[in-house]
Amino acid sequence: MADFKTSPGTRDILSPDSARWRAFQGVFESTVEAAGYDYIIPPMFEDLDVFLRLGEATDVVTKEMYDFHDKGGRHIALRPEQTASVCRAFVEHRPTTPWKVWYSGPNFRYEKPQQGRYRQFDQVGIEALGVDDAFLDAEVIALAAKFYSALGLRKIELSINSLGDSGDRDKYAKKLSEYFAKHESKLTAESKATLLRNPLRVLDSKREPDQEIIIGAPAIRETISNESREHFEAVLSALDALKISYKINDRLVRGLDYYRRTTFEFVSTALEAAHTAIGGGGRYDGLVEALGGPPTAGIGFALGLDRTLLACDAESVFAAPLKEVDVFVVDTVDGTHAHELCHQIRTHGFSADRAYDLRSIKAQMKAADRSGARIALIIGSNEVENESVMLRPMGSGEQYVVPRQDILNEIAKYTIKTNI
Ligand code: AMP
């Protein structure tokens, strides 16, 4: 027999974690919908070309893409992130601007799986297209900060930088290239290879020998235009106005090549070094144009769900919600009473569960405990004869008889109807 297991870098998310994921998405939804962002569901795969626009020098594109030819001969890729898809959707549908959307769902990257790094991982995020206003940059950053705080996270640090516009970035890449070339002999082999592809990426290296050289590297903000500098200052003062603390980090360039001007990253100081980055984003003013649309400003962020939950564990906050059901029906006669009663209870807007296969009363009561029910309704032959049920508030050690026709009123005393 084959021994089937999940593929490396993927996981089954079972209860109670799955309930925690849903609650996480729920908190995100209410945070961003309160700021006017609409839900978008982009497809999980696109023509490879859409993602190539992320920049052919990025690892996500060159090394980590799940791409294949479909039966129609199209070159397809599973999405490694969702910003490119949102921009492609903007070009395809031309919505009125500002277009503010949020998303939640899995992405796929062929990375080396480890704690906090998976091949299928979930992100929640927002994108806002068509507005260049520095207040929007600050709004986007503030929403991420608000979300983290709604989860209960406190040990979060925000780093921010400006990459200037695309001209500035090219000038900087050249300057950096010259600097690293001068110190090439001291760089690690990995960084030497990165240098050939994209000098900016060398700044991401956490390797000790590279760090010594990186510390002396020129900062991008020395090369940025006055316009970009003014924009950056306006973003910072808009953050100050909201009392959002940040650290300016001259070395923050982030993984994807399309970023322009404002770029930011959130780090959890409660996590171990390898996976402290729990979210980030920035402006990508050239991306819509690269996908065939009109010049359009854009800014957004993506927050890693998996890693943010690890940060929640590290701070002991945002536990999985308790499993709950209003009623658990215990039928020791023949199962038909539980069958009909559950149906009646559910039809009237309460939740109900039961045991199957006519287990012993002890086994059924254990199942009632596990279900998180507030009350158990117990039906034995006496109750059938008297057209009643025994109602036991769970954990109280008490029970009392309720006439069958009063059951719904009695249940209502213990629960709040939610889903009529
Ligand atoms: P990025 O799209 O690379 O800017 O990543 C944004 C956030 O997504 C990161 O800060 C991580 O929290 C998360 N993330 C990115 N790649 C992975 C991965 N392979 N596994 C888990 N989380 C990831």
Coordinates of C-alpha atoms and ligand atoms in Angstrom, one line a residue:
M1 CA 0.0 0.0 0.0
A2 CA 1.2 3.5 -0.8
D3 CA 2.0 5.6 2.2
F4 CA 0.3 8.9 1.2
K5 CA 1.5 12.0 3.0
T6 CA 1.2 15.8 2.3
S7 CA 3.7 17.0 -0.3
P8 CA 6.8 18.8 1.3
G9 CA 5.9 22.4 2.3
T10 CA 2.2 21.8 2.5
R11 CA 0.0 20.9 5.5
D12 CA -3.5 19.9 6.4
I13 CA -5.0 22.5 8.7
L14 CA -7.3 20.6 11.1
S15 CA -9.5 21.8 13.9
P16 CA -9.0 23.7 16.1
D17 CA -6.3 25.4 13.9
S18 CA -8.7 25.7 11.0
A19 CA -11.1 27.6 13.2
R20 CA -8.3 29.9 14.2
W21 CA -7.5 30.6 10.6
R22 CA -11.1 31.5 9.9
A23 CA -11.1 33.8 12.9
F24 CA -7.9 35.4 11.7
Q25 CA -9.4 36.1 8.3
G26 CA -12.5 37.4 10.1
V27 CA -10.5 40.0 12.1
F28 CA -8.7 41.0 8.9
E29 CA -12.0 41.4 7.0
S30 CA -13.5 43.6 9.6
T31 CA -10.4 45.7 9.9
V32 CA -10.1 46.5 6.2
E33 CA -13.8 46.6 5.3
A34 CA -14.1 49.3 7.9
A35 CA -11.7 51.4 5.8
G36 CA -13.6 50.9 2.5
Y37 CA -11.7 47.9 1.0
D38 CA -13.8 45.4 -1.1
Y39 CA -13.2 41.7 -1.3
I40 CA -11.5 40.3 -4.4
I41 CA -11.0 36.7 -5.3
P42 CA -8.3 36.4 -8.0
P43 CA -7.6 33.1 -9.6
M44 CA -5.0 30.7 -8.2
F45 CA -3.2 30.5 -11.5
E46 CA -2.5 32.9 -14.3
D47 CA -0.5 33.0 -17.5
L48 CA 3.2 32.9 -16.4
D49 CA 3.8 36.2 -18.2
V50 CA 1.6 38.0 -15.6
F51 CA 4.1 37.0 -12.8
L52 CA 7.2 37.6 -14.9
R53 CA 6.2 41.3 -14.6
L54 CA 7.2 41.0 -11.0
G55 CA 10.7 41.3 -12.2
E56 CA 12.8 38.7 -13.8
A57 CA 15.6 39.2 -11.3
T58 CA 13.6 38.2 -8.3
D59 CA 13.9 34.8 -6.7
V60 CA 10.2 34.4 -6.6
V61 CA 10.2 34.5 -10.4
T62 CA 13.5 32.8 -11.3
K63 CA 13.6 30.0 -8.7
E64 CA 10.4 29.5 -6.9
M65 CA 7.6 29.5 -9.5
Y66 CA 5.3 26.5 -9.9
D67 CA 4.8 26.7 -13.6
F68 CA 3.6 24.1 -16.1
H69 CA 2.1 23.8 -19.6
D70 CA -1.6 23.0 -19.5
K71 CA -3.3 20.7 -22.0
G72 CA -4.0 23.7 -24.3
G73 CA -0.3 24.5 -24.4
R74 CA -0.5 27.6 -22.3
H75 CA 2.4 28.4 -20.0
I76 CA 0.7 28.7 -16.6
A77 CA 2.0 29.4 -13.1
L78 CA 0.4 29.0 -9.7
R79 CA 0.3 32.5 -8.1
P80 CA 3.4 33.2 -5.9
E81 CA 1.6 36.3 -4.5
Q82 CA -1.5 38.2 -5.4
T83 CA -0.5 41.8 -6.2
A84 CA 0.3 40.9 -9.8
S85 CA -3.1 39.3 -10.2
V86 CA -4.9 42.3 -8.7
C87 CA -3.1 44.6 -11.1
R88 CA -3.9 42.3 -14.0
A89 CA -7.6 42.4 -12.9
F90 CA -7.4 46.2 -12.7
V91 CA -6.2 46.3 -16.3
E92 CA -8.8 43.8 -17.4
H93 CA -11.8 45.4 -15.7
R94 CA -10.8 49.1 -15.5
P95 CA -12.7 49.9 -12.2
T96 CA -13.1 53.5 -11.1
T97 CA -10.3 54.7 -8.9
P98 CA -9.3 54.7 -6.1
W99 CA -9.8 51.0 -6.3
K100 CA -9.3 49.5 -2.8
V101 CA -9.5 45.7 -2.5
W102 CA -8.5 43.0 0.0
Y103 CA -7.8 39.4 -0.4
S104 CA -7.1 36.2 1.5
G105 CA -5.8 32.9 0.3
P106 CA -3.0 30.6 -0.6
N107 CA 0.1 31.3 -2.7
F108 CA 2.7 28.9 -4.0
R109 CA 6.5 29.2 -3.9
Y110 CA 9.0 26.4 -4.4
E111 CA 11.1 27.2 -1.3
K112 CA 13.1 25.1 1.1
P113 CA 10.4 24.1 3.7
Q114 CA 11.1 24.9 7.3
Q115 CA 9.4 26.4 10.3
G116 CA 7.5 29.5 9.1
R117 CA 8.4 28.8 5.4
Y118 CA 6.1 26.6 3.3
R119 CA 5.5 25.9 -0.3
Q120 CA 1.8 26.6 0.0
F121 CA 1.3 29.5 2.4
D122 CA -1.6 31.9 3.1
Q123 CA -1.5 35.6 3.0
V124 CA -4.1 38.3 3.7
G125 CA -3.5 41.7 2.0
I126 CA -4.8 44.9 0.6
E127 CA -4.1 46.8 -2.6
A128 CA -5.1 50.4 -3.4
L129 CA -4.8 51.6 -7.0
G130 CA -5.0 54.9 -8.7
V131 CA -3.9 57.2 -5.8
D132 CA -0.5 58.8 -5.3
D133 CA -1.4 60.5 -2.0
A134 CA 1.0 60.1 0.9
F135 CA -2.1 59.8 3.2
L136 CA -2.9 56.5 1.5
D137 CA 0.6 55.1 2.2
A138 CA 0.0 56.0 5.8
E139 CA -3.5 54.5 5.8
V140 CA -2.3 51.2 4.4
I141 CA 0.5 51.0 7.0
A142 CA -1.9 52.0 9.8
L143 CA -4.4 49.2 8.8
A144 CA -1.7 46.6 9.0
A145 CA -0.6 47.9 12.4
K146 CA -4.3 48.0 13.6
F147 CA -4.8 44.4 12.5
Y148 CA -1.8 43.2 14.4
S149 CA -3.0 45.0 17.5
A150 CA -6.5 43.6 17.0
L151 CA -4.9 40.1 17.1
G152 CA -3.4 41.1 20.4
L153 CA 0.2 41.3 19.1
R154 CA 2.4 43.8 20.9
K155 CA 6.0 42.8 19.9
I156 CA 5.8 44.2 16.4
E157 CA 8.3 46.5 14.8
L158 CA 7.7 48.5 11.6
S159 CA 10.6 49.4 9.3
I160 CA 10.2 51.8 6.5
N161 CA 12.3 53.1 3.7
S162 CA 11.9 54.9 0.3
L163 CA 13.3 53.3 -2.8
G164 CA 12.7 56.4 -4.9
D165 CA 11.2 56.2 -8.3
S166 CA 12.3 53.8 -11.0
G167 CA 15.1 56.1 -12.3
D168 CA 16.4 56.5 -8.7
R169 CA 16.3 52.8 -8.3
D170 CA 18.4 52.1 -11.4
K171 CA 20.9 54.8 -10.4
Y172 CA 21.2 53.2 -7.0
A173 CA 21.6 49.7 -8.4
K174 CA 24.5 50.9 -10.4
K175 CA 26.1 52.6 -7.4
L176 CA 25.6 49.6 -5.3
S177 CA 27.0 47.3 -8.0
E178 CA 30.2 49.4 -8.1
Y179 CA 30.5 49.3 -4.3
F180 CA 30.0 45.5 -4.0
A181 CA 32.3 44.9 -7.0
K182 CA 35.1 46.7 -5.0
H183 CA 34.5 44.3 -2.1
E184 CA 33.6 41.3 -4.1
S185 CA 36.5 39.1 -2.7
K186 CA 35.0 39.4 0.8
L187 CA 31.4 38.5 -0.2
T188 CA 30.1 34.9 0.2
A189 CA 29.7 32.8 -3.0
E190 CA 25.9 33.1 -2.7
S191 CA 26.1 36.9 -2.7
K192 CA 28.6 37.0 -5.6
A193 CA 26.0 35.1 -7.6
T194 CA 23.2 37.4 -6.5
L195 CA 25.3 40.4 -7.4
L196 CA 25.3 39.4 -11.0
R197 CA 21.5 39.1 -11.1
N198 CA 20.5 42.0 -8.8
P199 CA 22.8 44.0 -6.6
L200 CA 19.9 45.2 -4.4
R201 CA 19.2 41.6 -3.3
V202 CA 22.6 41.4 -1.8
L203 CA 21.3 43.8 0.9
D204 CA 19.0 41.0 2.1
S205 CA 21.8 38.6 3.0
K206 CA 21.9 37.8 6.7
R207 CA 25.2 35.9 6.3
E208 CA 27.9 37.2 8.6
P209 CA 30.7 38.0 6.1
D210 CA 28.2 39.8 3.8
Q211 CA 26.9 41.8 6.8
E212 CA 30.3 43.4 7.3
I213 CA 30.3 44.7 3.7
I214 CA 26.6 45.6 3.7
I215 CA 27.0 47.9 6.7
G216 CA 29.2 50.2 4.6
A217 CA 27.0 50.2 1.5
P218 CA 25.6 53.5 0.2
A219 CA 22.0 54.1 1.3
I220 CA 19.3 54.4 -1.4
R221 CA 17.8 57.5 0.1
E222 CA 21.0 59.4 -0.7
T223 CA 20.2 59.0 -4.4
I224 CA 16.4 59.6 -4.5
S225 CA 14.8 62.6 -6.2
N226 CA 13.4 65.6 -4.3
E227 CA 9.9 64.5 -5.2
S228 CA 10.3 61.1 -3.7
R229 CA 12.0 62.6 -0.7
E230 CA 9.0 64.9 -0.1
H231 CA 6.6 62.0 -0.5
F232 CA 8.5 60.0 2.0
E233 CA 8.5 62.8 4.5
A234 CA 4.8 63.3 4.1
V235 CA 4.2 59.6 4.8
L236 CA 6.3 59.8 7.9
S237 CA 4.5 62.8 9.3
A238 CA 1.1 61.2 8.5
L239 CA 2.3 58.2 10.5
D240 CA 3.5 60.5 13.3
A241 CA 0.0 62.0 13.4
L242 CA -1.5 58.6 14.1
K243 CA 1.3 57.9 16.7
I244 CA 2.5 54.9 14.7
S245 CA 6.1 54.2 15.6
Y246 CA 8.6 53.1 12.9
K247 CA 12.3 52.7 12.3
I248 CA 13.7 54.1 9.1
N249 CA 15.8 51.3 7.6
D250 CA 18.1 52.3 4.8
R251 CA 18.8 48.7 3.8
L252 CA 15.1 47.7 3.4
V253 CA 14.6 46.8 -0.2
R254 CA 12.3 43.8 0.0
G255 CA 12.0 40.8 -2.2
L256 CA 10.0 41.9 -5.2
D257 CA 11.5 44.2 -7.8
Y258 CA 8.4 46.2 -8.6
Y259 CA 8.5 48.3 -5.4
R260 CA 8.9 52.1 -5.8
R261 CA 9.1 54.8 -3.2
T262 CA 7.5 53.7 0.1
T263 CA 8.5 50.2 1.2
F264 CA 7.9 48.8 4.7
E265 CA 8.1 45.6 6.6
F266 CA 6.7 44.3 9.9
V267 CA 8.8 42.1 12.1
S268 CA 7.8 40.1 15.2
T269 CA 10.5 40.4 17.8
A270 CA 8.9 37.5 19.6
L271 CA 10.0 35.1 16.8
E272 CA 13.3 33.3 16.1
A273 CA 15.7 35.0 13.6
A274 CA 14.9 32.9 10.5
H275 CA 11.2 33.9 10.1
T276 CA 10.7 37.2 11.9
A277 CA 9.2 39.0 8.8
I278 CA 5.5 38.6 9.2
G279 CA 4.3 41.1 6.6
G280 CA 5.3 43.9 4.3
G281 CA 4.4 45.9 1.3
G282 CA 5.0 49.2 -0.5
R283 CA 4.3 51.2 -3.6
Y284 CA 4.5 49.6 -7.0
D285 CA 3.6 52.6 -9.2
G286 CA 4.9 50.9 -12.4
L287 CA 3.3 47.5 -12.2
V288 CA -0.1 48.3 -13.8
E289 CA 1.7 49.8 -16.7
A290 CA 4.0 46.8 -17.0
L291 CA 0.8 44.7 -17.3
G292 CA -0.4 46.8 -20.3
G293 CA -2.5 49.3 -18.4
P294 CA -2.3 53.1 -18.1
P295 CA 0.3 54.6 -15.7
T296 CA -1.4 54.0 -12.3
A297 CA -0.2 54.5 -8.8
G298 CA -0.5 51.5 -6.5
I299 CA 0.3 50.5 -2.9
G300 CA -0.5 47.5 -0.8
F301 CA 0.7 44.9 1.7
A302 CA 0.6 41.2 2.2
L303 CA 0.8 39.6 5.6
G304 CA 1.8 36.0 6.1
L305 CA -1.0 34.2 7.9
D306 CA 1.1 31.2 8.9
R307 CA 3.9 33.3 10.3
T308 CA 1.7 35.8 12.0
L309 CA 0.0 32.9 13.9
L310 CA 3.5 31.7 15.0
A311 CA 4.0 35.2 16.3
C312 CA 0.6 34.9 18.1
D313 CA 1.8 31.6 19.7
A314 CA 5.1 33.3 20.8
E315 CA 3.1 36.1 22.5
S316 CA 0.4 33.7 23.8
V317 CA -2.4 35.7 22.1
F318 CA -5.2 34.9 19.7
A319 CA -5.9 31.3 20.7
A320 CA -8.2 29.1 18.6
P321 CA -11.8 29.9 19.4
L322 CA -13.5 27.4 21.6
K323 CA -15.6 24.8 19.8
E324 CA -19.2 25.4 20.5
V325 CA -22.6 23.8 19.7
D326 CA -25.8 24.8 21.4
V327 CA -27.2 21.3 22.1
F328 CA -26.0 17.7 22.1
V329 CA -28.7 15.1 21.9
V330 CA -28.1 11.8 23.7
D331 CA -30.5 9.1 22.6
T332 CA -30.2 5.7 24.5
V333 CA -33.3 4.2 22.8
D334 CA -32.8 3.7 19.1
G335 CA -31.3 6.9 17.6
T336 CA -34.5 8.0 15.9
H337 CA -35.3 10.6 18.7
A338 CA -31.8 12.2 18.3
H339 CA -32.3 12.1 14.5
E340 CA -35.7 14.0 14.6
L341 CA -34.8 16.3 17.5
C342 CA -31.5 17.5 15.9
H343 CA -33.4 18.2 12.7
Q344 CA -36.1 20.2 14.6
I345 CA -33.5 22.1 16.7
R346 CA -31.4 23.0 13.6
T347 CA -34.5 24.1 11.7
H348 CA -35.3 26.6 14.4
G349 CA -31.9 28.3 14.2
F350 CA -29.9 26.5 17.0
S351 CA -27.0 24.2 16.4
A352 CA -27.2 20.6 17.4
D353 CA -25.0 17.5 17.3
R354 CA -25.4 13.9 18.4
A355 CA -23.7 10.5 18.7
Y356 CA -24.2 7.7 16.3
D357 CA -24.3 3.9 16.4
L358 CA -26.3 3.7 19.6
R359 CA -23.2 4.0 21.9
S360 CA -23.5 3.6 25.7
I361 CA -24.8 6.6 27.6
K362 CA -21.3 7.1 29.1
A363 CA -19.7 7.3 25.6
Q364 CA -22.4 9.7 24.4
M365 CA -21.9 12.0 27.4
K366 CA -18.2 12.0 26.6
A367 CA -19.0 13.0 23.1
A368 CA -21.3 15.8 24.4
D369 CA -18.3 17.1 26.5
R370 CA -16.0 17.1 23.5
S371 CA -18.6 18.9 21.3
G372 CA -18.4 22.0 23.5
A373 CA -22.3 21.9 23.9
R374 CA -23.9 24.1 26.4
I375 CA -26.6 21.6 27.2
A376 CA -27.3 17.9 26.6
L377 CA -30.8 16.6 26.0
I378 CA -31.0 13.0 27.1
I379 CA -33.7 10.7 25.9
G380 CA -34.2 7.2 27.4
S381 CA -37.3 5.0 27.4
N382 CA -38.8 6.9 30.4
E383 CA -38.6 10.2 28.4
V384 CA -40.1 8.5 25.4
E385 CA -43.0 7.3 27.4
N386 CA -43.6 10.7 29.1
E387 CA -43.0 12.7 25.9
S388 CA -40.2 14.6 27.6
V389 CA -36.5 15.0 27.6
M390 CA -33.9 15.3 30.4
L391 CA -32.0 18.6 30.1
R392 CA -28.5 18.8 31.6
P393 CA -26.6 22.1 31.5
M394 CA -23.1 20.8 30.8
G395 CA -20.7 21.0 33.7
S396 CA -23.4 21.8 36.2
G397 CA -24.0 18.3 37.6
E398 CA -27.7 19.0 37.5
Q399 CA -30.5 18.0 35.3
Y400 CA -34.3 18.4 35.0
V401 CA -37.2 17.2 32.9
V402 CA -38.7 19.3 30.1
P403 CA -41.9 18.4 28.3
R404 CA -41.1 17.7 24.6
Q405 CA -43.2 20.6 23.3
D406 CA -41.3 23.1 25.5
I407 CA -37.8 22.1 24.3
L408 CA -37.2 25.0 21.9
N409 CA -38.2 27.6 24.5
E410 CA -36.0 25.9 27.1
I411 CA -33.0 25.8 24.7
A412 CA -33.5 29.5 24.0
K413 CA -32.8 30.3 27.6
Y414 CA -29.2 28.9 27.2
T415 CA -28.3 30.2 23.8
I416 CA -28.6 33.2 21.5
K417 CA -30.1 32.4 18.1
T418 CA -27.7 33.3 15.3
N419 CA -28.5 31.5 12.1
I420 CA -32.3 31.5 11.6
Ligands
AMP1 P1 6.2 38.7 0.3 O1 5.0 38.4 -0.6 O2 7.5 37.9 -0.1 O3 6.5 40.2 0.5 O4 5.9 38.2 1.7 C1 4.9 38.8 2.6 C2 4.8 37.9 3.8 O5 4.3 36.6 3.5 C3 6.1 37.6 4.5 O6 6.4 38.6 5.5 C4 5.8 36.3 5.2 O7 5.1 36.5 6.4 C5 4.9 35.6 4.3 N1 5.6 34.6 3.4 C6 6.3 34.8 2.3 N2 6.7 33.7 1.8 C7 6.3 32.7 2.7 C8 6.5 31.3 2.8 N3 7.2 30.6 1.9 N4 5.9 30.6 3.8 C9 5.3 31.3 4.8 N5 5.1 32.6 4.8 C10 5.6 33.3 3.7

